[in-house]
Amino acid sequence: MGDPTYSLSDRPDPSDRPEPVTPAGRDGLAALLARPERAVVALDFDGTLAPIVPDPEQARAHPDAVPVLAALAPRLRSVAVVTGRQAGVAVRYGGFAGVPGLEHLVVLGHYGAERWDAVTGTVRAAEPHPGVAAVRAELPGFLDAIGAWRGTWTEEKGRAVAVHTRRAQDPQAAFEALREPLGELAARHGLIVEPGRLVLELRPPGMDKGVALAEYLREVGAESVLYAGDDLGDLPAFGAVEKLRSDGIAGLLVCSGSSEVAELAGRADLVVDGPAGVVGLLSWIGAQLG
C-alpha cells in the first residue's frame, strides 16, 4: 500500500489536511466528508484512543478523546469502539457513559462477543466459552513448567486470558518463545491465540474485529468507514474494510503509529502519531464538518 508517513499533531491547523497515501484511502476520506450522516468512525481502544501503559488496568483514553468524539459523533451515522477488552471495562476506562453527544456510541467488546449501547447503558453478551475457564486454571502452572513465569504476567479479561511479555528482560524474545506453546495450550481447550503488542491473548474462535466491524456496518447501513487501530489484532478489521471497498463501501484505514507493528502501518492509508494523532485527525474532520 505504499509508505504512509503522514503525522498529525493533536492540535492541527485547520489547513493542515491529512493526505492518505492510497487512492482508496483518499476516496474513503472524501466520502466521509461528503456524507458524514452515512459514515461510521470505528476505533480500537488501547494504543488508539488510549496510550499503551505498562499496566493495562491503568489505561485511560487520551484526555481530548471524549470531547472530540462528542463533538463529532452527532454529525455521523455512528461511532463504534471495537476492542478486545470487556465492553464495560472499555466504557469505564474511556469515560464514555453519560456524555452529551455520545448518546448513540456503541462499544463492541471482546471482538464483538459483547456489546454496550449508550442509548441503554447495558451490555449484551454471548455465553462464555468453557475453554477460557480451563485455560485460566491451567495457565499459572503451565507458565511455571516451561520456565516462562519470570517477567511475564497474565491479565484476566473475562472471556479471554492474556499473557504479557512487556516486563520481560527481552520482551520480544519472550513473546516469540511463548507463541507456539500457548497456541498448543489454547488448541487443547478449543481456543485460539490472538497476538498483539507484546501480548498473547487466548480466546474463543469465531469472532474477530473484522467480523464484528463488518456486521455492525451492515446493521447501520454505512456507506463509508474510518477504522483506526494500532496492533496485530486490528489486521482483521483492516482486511474487512479492504473487502468492503470492493462492495462499494468507501474506507479509510488509519494506523495509530508504532514501530512495533510495521505490518499494520504498511497496510494503512494514513499513519498518525499514536492516540494524540488519532484525536488530532478526528478533530480535523470535525472542523471540516462544521
mmCIF file of C-alpha atoms in Angstrom:
data_model
loop_
_atom_site.group_PDB
_atom_site.id
_atom_site.type_symbol
_atom_site.label_atom_id
_atom_site.label_comp_id
_atom_site.label_asym_id
_atom_site.label_seq_id
_atom_site.Cartn_x
_atom_site.Cartn_y
_atom_site.Cartn_z
ATOM 1 C CA MET A 1 0.000 0.000 0.000
ATOM 2 C CA GLY A 2 2.986 2.274 -0.107
ATOM 3 C CA ASP A 3 4.739 4.095 2.691
ATOM 4 C CA PRO A 4 2.261 6.110 4.767
ATOM 5 C CA THR A 5 4.340 8.587 6.720
ATOM 6 C CA TYR A 6 1.947 11.451 7.372
ATOM 7 C CA SER A 7 1.871 12.530 11.006
ATOM 8 C CA LEU A 8 -0.834 14.701 12.513
ATOM 9 C CA SER A 9 -0.408 16.583 15.769
ATOM 10 C CA ASP A 10 -3.133 16.591 18.407
ATOM 11 C CA ARG A 11 -3.916 20.250 17.706
ATOM 12 C CA PRO A 12 -3.804 20.528 13.908
ATOM 13 C CA ASP A 13 -4.019 23.669 11.874
ATOM 14 C CA PRO A 14 -7.365 23.636 10.022
ATOM 15 C CA SER A 15 -5.467 24.000 6.754
ATOM 16 C CA ASP A 16 -3.225 21.019 7.538
ATOM 17 C CA ARG A 17 -5.213 18.493 5.517
ATOM 18 C CA PRO A 18 -4.295 14.825 6.076
ATOM 19 C CA GLU A 19 -3.269 13.139 2.828
ATOM 20 C CA PRO A 20 -3.851 9.382 2.634
ATOM 21 C CA VAL A 21 -1.160 7.731 0.524
ATOM 22 C CA THR A 22 -3.546 5.475 -1.429
ATOM 23 C CA PRO A 23 -6.346 6.301 -3.862
ATOM 24 C CA ALA A 24 -8.742 4.114 -1.833
ATOM 25 C CA GLY A 25 -7.857 5.999 1.314
ATOM 26 C CA ARG A 26 -8.380 9.348 -0.365
ATOM 27 C CA ASP A 27 -11.757 8.138 -1.625
ATOM 28 C CA GLY A 28 -12.637 6.991 1.884
ATOM 29 C CA LEU A 29 -11.830 10.364 3.430
ATOM 30 C CA ALA A 30 -13.705 12.205 0.679
ATOM 31 C CA ALA A 31 -16.801 10.008 1.165
ATOM 32 C CA LEU A 32 -16.795 10.592 4.911
ATOM 33 C CA LEU A 33 -16.567 14.355 4.455
ATOM 34 C CA ALA A 34 -19.203 14.421 1.692
ATOM 35 C CA ARG A 35 -21.847 12.347 3.509
ATOM 36 C CA PRO A 36 -20.964 12.120 7.196
ATOM 37 C CA GLU A 37 -24.523 11.095 8.077
ATOM 38 C CA ARG A 38 -23.802 7.782 6.290
ATOM 39 C CA ALA A 39 -20.323 7.319 7.779
ATOM 40 C CA VAL A 40 -19.073 5.272 10.738
ATOM 41 C CA VAL A 41 -15.920 6.089 12.679
ATOM 42 C CA ALA A 42 -14.672 2.875 14.296
ATOM 43 C CA LEU A 43 -11.757 2.866 16.698
ATOM 44 C CA ASP A 44 -9.682 0.400 18.650
ATOM 45 C CA PHE A 45 -9.153 1.364 22.299
ATOM 46 C CA ASP A 46 -5.676 0.508 23.636
ATOM 47 C CA GLY A 47 -2.970 2.218 21.616
ATOM 48 C CA THR A 48 -5.535 4.091 19.510
ATOM 49 C CA LEU A 49 -7.765 6.046 21.883
ATOM 50 C CA ALA A 50 -5.666 5.280 24.971
ATOM 51 C CA PRO A 51 -1.863 5.337 25.224
ATOM 52 C CA ILE A 52 -0.177 1.992 25.859
ATOM 53 C CA VAL A 53 0.895 1.758 29.512
ATOM 54 C CA PRO A 54 2.820 -0.953 31.421
ATOM 55 C CA ASP A 55 -0.274 -1.934 33.427
ATOM 56 C CA PRO A 56 -3.400 -2.308 31.211
ATOM 57 C CA GLU A 57 -5.616 -1.619 34.223
ATOM 58 C CA GLN A 58 -4.211 1.917 34.264
ATOM 59 C CA ALA A 59 -5.058 2.627 30.614
ATOM 60 C CA ARG A 60 -7.297 5.630 30.085
ATOM 61 C CA ALA A 61 -8.475 7.429 26.967
ATOM 62 C CA HIS A 62 -6.454 10.393 25.765
ATOM 63 C CA PRO A 63 -7.811 13.436 27.667
ATOM 64 C CA ASP A 64 -9.100 15.064 24.479
ATOM 65 C CA ALA A 65 -10.640 11.891 23.035
ATOM 66 C CA VAL A 66 -14.101 12.130 24.590
ATOM 67 C CA PRO A 67 -14.615 15.856 23.893
ATOM 68 C CA VAL A 68 -13.540 15.394 20.270
ATOM 69 C CA LEU A 69 -15.768 12.339 19.809
ATOM 70 C CA ALA A 70 -18.712 14.081 21.473
ATOM 71 C CA ALA A 71 -18.383 16.986 19.040
ATOM 72 C CA LEU A 72 -18.005 14.713 16.006
ATOM 73 C CA ALA A 73 -20.468 11.898 16.741
ATOM 74 C CA PRO A 74 -23.747 13.827 16.158
ATOM 75 C CA ARG A 75 -22.643 14.508 12.572
ATOM 76 C CA LEU A 76 -22.025 10.813 11.820
ATOM 77 C CA ARG A 77 -24.123 7.700 11.379
ATOM 78 C CA SER A 78 -22.283 6.189 14.327
ATOM 79 C CA VAL A 79 -19.122 5.950 16.403
ATOM 80 C CA ALA A 80 -18.050 2.459 17.450
ATOM 81 C CA VAL A 81 -15.210 1.350 19.710
ATOM 82 C CA VAL A 82 -14.038 -2.127 18.670
ATOM 83 C CA THR A 83 -11.844 -3.733 21.319
ATOM 84 C CA GLY A 84 -10.600 -6.980 22.767
ATOM 85 C CA ARG A 85 -11.382 -5.649 26.229
ATOM 86 C CA GLN A 86 -14.594 -6.350 28.071
ATOM 87 C CA ALA A 87 -17.127 -3.810 26.847
ATOM 88 C CA GLY A 88 -17.864 -2.479 30.335
ATOM 89 C CA VAL A 89 -14.164 -2.024 31.081
ATOM 90 C CA ALA A 90 -13.635 -0.055 27.872
ATOM 91 C CA VAL A 91 -16.610 2.156 28.788
ATOM 92 C CA ARG A 92 -15.163 2.876 32.237
ATOM 93 C CA TYR A 93 -11.595 3.437 31.064
ATOM 94 C CA GLY A 94 -12.797 5.549 28.160
ATOM 95 C CA GLY A 95 -15.219 7.641 30.209
ATOM 96 C CA PHE A 96 -17.901 7.165 27.536
ATOM 97 C CA ALA A 97 -21.040 6.804 29.663
ATOM 98 C CA GLY A 98 -23.459 9.692 30.094
ATOM 99 C CA VAL A 99 -21.603 12.081 27.777
ATOM 100 C CA PRO A 100 -23.781 14.515 25.775
ATOM 101 C CA GLY A 101 -23.134 13.880 22.098
ATOM 102 C CA LEU A 102 -22.268 10.218 22.620
ATOM 103 C CA GLU A 103 -25.838 9.025 23.150
ATOM 104 C CA HIS A 104 -25.531 6.511 20.307
ATOM 105 C CA LEU A 105 -21.963 5.338 20.878
ATOM 106 C CA VAL A 106 -21.515 1.566 20.640
ATOM 107 C CA VAL A 107 -18.687 -0.453 22.208
ATOM 108 C CA LEU A 108 -18.100 -3.867 20.641
ATOM 109 C CA GLY A 109 -16.114 -5.654 23.344
ATOM 110 C CA HIS A 110 -14.320 -8.987 23.267
ATOM 111 C CA TYR A 111 -14.118 -8.737 19.471
ATOM 112 C CA GLY A 112 -17.882 -8.390 19.216
ATOM 113 C CA ALA A 113 -18.919 -11.051 21.739
ATOM 114 C CA GLU A 114 -20.112 -8.204 23.987
ATOM 115 C CA ARG A 115 -21.937 -5.013 23.026
ATOM 116 C CA TRP A 116 -22.574 -1.890 25.084
ATOM 117 C CA ASP A 117 -25.011 0.690 23.732
ATOM 118 C CA ALA A 118 -25.005 4.188 25.208
ATOM 119 C CA VAL A 119 -28.703 4.500 24.465
ATOM 120 C CA THR A 120 -29.496 1.769 27.015
ATOM 121 C CA GLY A 121 -26.326 1.787 29.107
ATOM 122 C CA THR A 122 -26.339 -2.000 29.188
ATOM 123 C CA VAL A 123 -24.093 -4.811 27.931
ATOM 124 C CA ARG A 124 -25.374 -7.728 25.883
ATOM 125 C CA ALA A 125 -23.133 -10.774 25.694
ATOM 126 C CA ALA A 126 -22.918 -14.293 24.328
ATOM 127 C CA GLU A 127 -22.445 -17.286 26.628
ATOM 128 C CA PRO A 128 -18.789 -17.697 27.722
ATOM 129 C CA HIS A 129 -16.678 -20.448 26.138
ATOM 130 C CA PRO A 130 -15.829 -23.202 28.676
ATOM 131 C CA GLY A 131 -12.262 -23.390 27.406
ATOM 132 C CA VAL A 132 -11.454 -19.989 28.899
ATOM 133 C CA ALA A 133 -12.084 -21.210 32.440
ATOM 134 C CA ALA A 134 -9.978 -24.314 31.770
ATOM 135 C CA VAL A 135 -7.062 -22.268 30.434
ATOM 136 C CA ARG A 136 -7.357 -19.796 33.296
ATOM 137 C CA ALA A 137 -6.944 -22.635 35.806
ATOM 138 C CA GLU A 138 -4.066 -24.285 33.929
ATOM 139 C CA LEU A 139 -2.072 -21.248 32.873
ATOM 140 C CA PRO A 140 -0.071 -20.460 36.077
ATOM 141 C CA GLY A 141 1.309 -23.997 36.330
ATOM 142 C CA PHE A 142 1.838 -24.134 32.571
ATOM 143 C CA LEU A 143 3.977 -20.990 32.531
ATOM 144 C CA ASP A 144 5.944 -22.217 35.541
ATOM 145 C CA ALA A 145 6.589 -25.624 33.940
ATOM 146 C CA ILE A 146 8.050 -24.111 30.761
ATOM 147 C CA GLY A 147 10.127 -21.580 32.716
ATOM 148 C CA ALA A 148 8.201 -18.595 31.394
ATOM 149 C CA TRP A 149 6.953 -17.205 34.692
ATOM 150 C CA ARG A 150 9.810 -14.708 35.097
ATOM 151 C CA GLY A 151 8.976 -11.350 33.513
ATOM 152 C CA THR A 152 5.592 -12.432 32.168
ATOM 153 C CA TRP A 153 2.217 -11.802 33.743
ATOM 154 C CA THR A 154 -1.379 -12.674 32.981
ATOM 155 C CA GLU A 155 -4.371 -10.394 32.578
ATOM 156 C CA GLU A 156 -7.910 -11.537 33.326
ATOM 157 C CA LYS A 157 -10.215 -10.407 30.513
ATOM 158 C CA GLY A 158 -13.418 -12.230 31.412
ATOM 159 C CA ARG A 159 -13.984 -14.074 28.136
ATOM 160 C CA ALA A 160 -10.257 -14.364 27.471
ATOM 161 C CA VAL A 161 -6.906 -14.561 29.256
ATOM 162 C CA ALA A 162 -3.849 -12.627 28.108
ATOM 163 C CA VAL A 163 -0.148 -13.223 28.726
ATOM 164 C CA HIS A 164 2.032 -10.094 28.600
ATOM 165 C CA THR A 165 5.796 -10.075 27.983
ATOM 166 C CA ARG A 166 6.475 -6.309 28.124
ATOM 167 C CA ARG A 167 8.149 -6.628 31.542
ATOM 168 C CA ALA A 168 10.478 -9.475 30.496
ATOM 169 C CA GLN A 169 14.211 -8.873 30.141
ATOM 170 C CA ASP A 170 13.858 -9.364 26.367
ATOM 171 C CA PRO A 171 10.148 -8.721 25.704
ATOM 172 C CA GLN A 172 10.169 -9.636 22.010
ATOM 173 C CA ALA A 173 12.149 -12.851 22.548
ATOM 174 C CA ALA A 174 9.770 -13.887 25.332
ATOM 175 C CA PHE A 175 6.806 -13.112 23.075
ATOM 176 C CA GLU A 176 8.150 -15.263 20.247
ATOM 177 C CA ALA A 177 9.104 -18.104 22.597
ATOM 178 C CA LEU A 178 5.575 -18.269 24.002
ATOM 179 C CA ARG A 179 3.631 -18.198 20.732
ATOM 180 C CA GLU A 180 3.889 -21.911 19.949
ATOM 181 C CA PRO A 181 3.369 -23.378 23.454
ATOM 182 C CA LEU A 182 0.464 -21.035 24.175
ATOM 183 C CA GLY A 183 -1.004 -21.925 20.788
ATOM 184 C CA GLU A 184 -0.888 -25.600 21.744
ATOM 185 C CA LEU A 185 -2.469 -24.889 25.144
ATOM 186 C CA ALA A 186 -5.231 -22.865 23.530
ATOM 187 C CA ALA A 187 -5.933 -25.537 20.911
ATOM 188 C CA ARG A 188 -6.334 -28.228 23.588
ATOM 189 C CA HIS A 189 -9.225 -26.211 25.022
ATOM 190 C CA GLY A 190 -10.829 -25.118 21.758
ATOM 191 C CA LEU A 191 -9.374 -21.606 21.851
ATOM 192 C CA ILE A 192 -7.085 -19.567 19.608
ATOM 193 C CA VAL A 193 -4.204 -17.203 20.325
ATOM 194 C CA GLU A 194 -4.558 -13.577 19.241
ATOM 195 C CA PRO A 195 -1.163 -11.809 19.149
ATOM 196 C CA GLY A 196 -0.877 -8.132 19.991
ATOM 197 C CA ARG A 197 1.826 -5.694 21.059
ATOM 198 C CA LEU A 198 3.906 -7.930 23.345
ATOM 199 C CA VAL A 199 0.769 -9.741 24.461
ATOM 200 C CA LEU A 200 -0.749 -13.110 23.526
ATOM 201 C CA GLU A 201 -4.462 -13.450 24.187
ATOM 202 C CA LEU A 202 -6.128 -16.858 24.497
ATOM 203 C CA ARG A 203 -9.746 -16.509 23.429
ATOM 204 C CA PRO A 204 -12.609 -18.326 21.686
ATOM 205 C CA PRO A 205 -12.545 -18.627 17.887
ATOM 206 C CA GLY A 206 -15.184 -17.356 15.506
ATOM 207 C CA MET A 207 -15.081 -13.649 16.292
ATOM 208 C CA ASP A 208 -12.520 -11.017 15.489
ATOM 209 C CA LYS A 209 -12.548 -7.286 14.922
ATOM 210 C CA GLY A 210 -13.135 -7.797 11.204
ATOM 211 C CA VAL A 211 -16.252 -9.896 11.729
ATOM 212 C CA ALA A 212 -17.571 -7.518 14.391
ATOM 213 C CA LEU A 213 -16.915 -4.437 12.273
ATOM 214 C CA ALA A 214 -18.414 -5.829 9.058
ATOM 215 C CA GLU A 215 -21.571 -6.981 10.836
ATOM 216 C CA TYR A 216 -22.011 -3.605 12.514
ATOM 217 C CA LEU A 217 -21.510 -1.644 9.288
ATOM 218 C CA ARG A 218 -24.156 -3.769 7.590
ATOM 219 C CA GLU A 219 -26.503 -3.274 10.548
ATOM 220 C CA VAL A 220 -26.355 0.526 10.376
ATOM 221 C CA GLY A 221 -26.239 0.774 6.572
ATOM 222 C CA ALA A 222 -22.909 2.597 6.408
ATOM 223 C CA GLU A 223 -21.675 3.954 3.082
ATOM 224 C CA SER A 224 -18.192 4.785 4.387
ATOM 225 C CA VAL A 225 -15.997 3.918 7.353
ATOM 226 C CA LEU A 226 -12.867 5.192 9.024
ATOM 227 C CA TYR A 227 -11.156 2.462 11.041
ATOM 228 C CA ALA A 228 -8.178 3.236 13.287
ATOM 229 C CA GLY A 229 -6.088 0.640 15.095
ATOM 230 C CA ASP A 230 -2.564 0.035 16.321
ATOM 231 C CA ASP A 231 -1.645 -3.641 16.565
ATOM 232 C CA LEU A 232 -1.905 -7.131 15.077
ATOM 233 C CA GLY A 233 -5.399 -7.645 16.464
ATOM 234 C CA ASP A 234 -6.565 -4.861 14.136
ATOM 235 C CA LEU A 235 -5.437 -6.656 10.970
ATOM 236 C CA PRO A 236 -8.791 -8.476 10.582
ATOM 237 C CA ALA A 237 -10.591 -5.114 10.719
ATOM 238 C CA PHE A 238 -8.226 -3.761 8.085
ATOM 239 C CA GLY A 239 -8.995 -6.837 5.974
ATOM 240 C CA ALA A 240 -12.737 -6.326 6.419
ATOM 241 C CA VAL A 241 -12.526 -2.720 5.233
ATOM 242 C CA GLU A 242 -10.426 -3.755 2.245
ATOM 243 C CA LYS A 243 -13.089 -6.317 1.302
ATOM 244 C CA LEU A 244 -15.957 -3.875 1.867
ATOM 245 C CA ARG A 245 -14.350 -1.457 -0.548
ATOM 246 C CA SER A 246 -14.998 -3.972 -3.314
ATOM 247 C CA ASP A 247 -18.670 -3.950 -2.278
ATOM 248 C CA GLY A 248 -18.922 -0.185 -2.696
ATOM 249 C CA ILE A 249 -18.308 0.932 0.904
ATOM 250 C CA ALA A 250 -15.573 3.559 0.990
ATOM 251 C CA GLY A 251 -12.964 3.126 3.690
ATOM 252 C CA LEU A 252 -10.042 4.955 5.283
ATOM 253 C CA LEU A 253 -7.572 2.795 7.215
ATOM 254 C CA VAL A 254 -5.588 4.613 9.892
ATOM 255 C CA CYS A 255 -2.648 3.251 11.860
ATOM 256 C CA SER A 256 -2.026 4.753 15.275
ATOM 257 C CA GLY A 257 1.683 4.669 14.542
ATOM 258 C CA SER A 258 4.051 2.318 16.294
ATOM 259 C CA SER A 259 7.382 0.870 15.254
ATOM 260 C CA GLU A 260 6.258 -2.346 16.984
ATOM 261 C CA VAL A 261 3.657 -3.125 14.295
ATOM 262 C CA ALA A 262 5.171 -2.398 10.897
ATOM 263 C CA GLU A 263 2.727 -4.796 9.201
ATOM 264 C CA LEU A 264 -0.261 -2.673 10.168
ATOM 265 C CA ALA A 265 1.434 0.578 9.153
ATOM 266 C CA GLY A 266 2.288 -0.958 5.785
ATOM 267 C CA ARG A 267 -1.384 -1.647 5.064
ATOM 268 C CA ALA A 268 -2.661 1.713 6.310
ATOM 269 C CA ASP A 269 -3.794 4.588 4.126
ATOM 270 C CA LEU A 270 -2.669 7.052 6.773
ATOM 271 C CA VAL A 271 -0.342 6.824 9.777
ATOM 272 C CA VAL A 272 -0.770 9.205 12.693
ATOM 273 C CA ASP A 273 1.318 9.666 15.801
ATOM 274 C CA GLY A 274 -0.416 7.471 18.374
ATOM 275 C CA PRO A 275 -3.601 8.387 20.281
ATOM 276 C CA ALA A 276 -2.753 12.104 20.139
ATOM 277 C CA GLY A 277 -2.563 11.810 16.358
ATOM 278 C CA VAL A 278 -5.875 9.931 16.214
ATOM 279 C CA VAL A 279 -7.514 12.668 18.291
ATOM 280 C CA GLY A 280 -5.956 15.271 16.020
ATOM 281 C CA LEU A 281 -7.288 13.572 12.907
ATOM 282 C CA LEU A 282 -10.796 13.342 14.333
ATOM 283 C CA SER A 283 -10.600 16.970 15.434
ATOM 284 C CA TRP A 284 -9.623 17.982 11.885
ATOM 285 C CA ILE A 285 -12.535 16.011 10.441
ATOM 286 C CA GLY A 286 -14.920 17.645 12.898
ATOM 287 C CA ALA A 287 -13.637 21.076 11.911
ATOM 288 C CA GLN A 288 -14.330 20.338 8.233
ATOM 289 C CA LEU A 289 -17.894 19.261 9.000
ATOM 290 C CA GLY A 290 -18.562 22.483 10.879
#
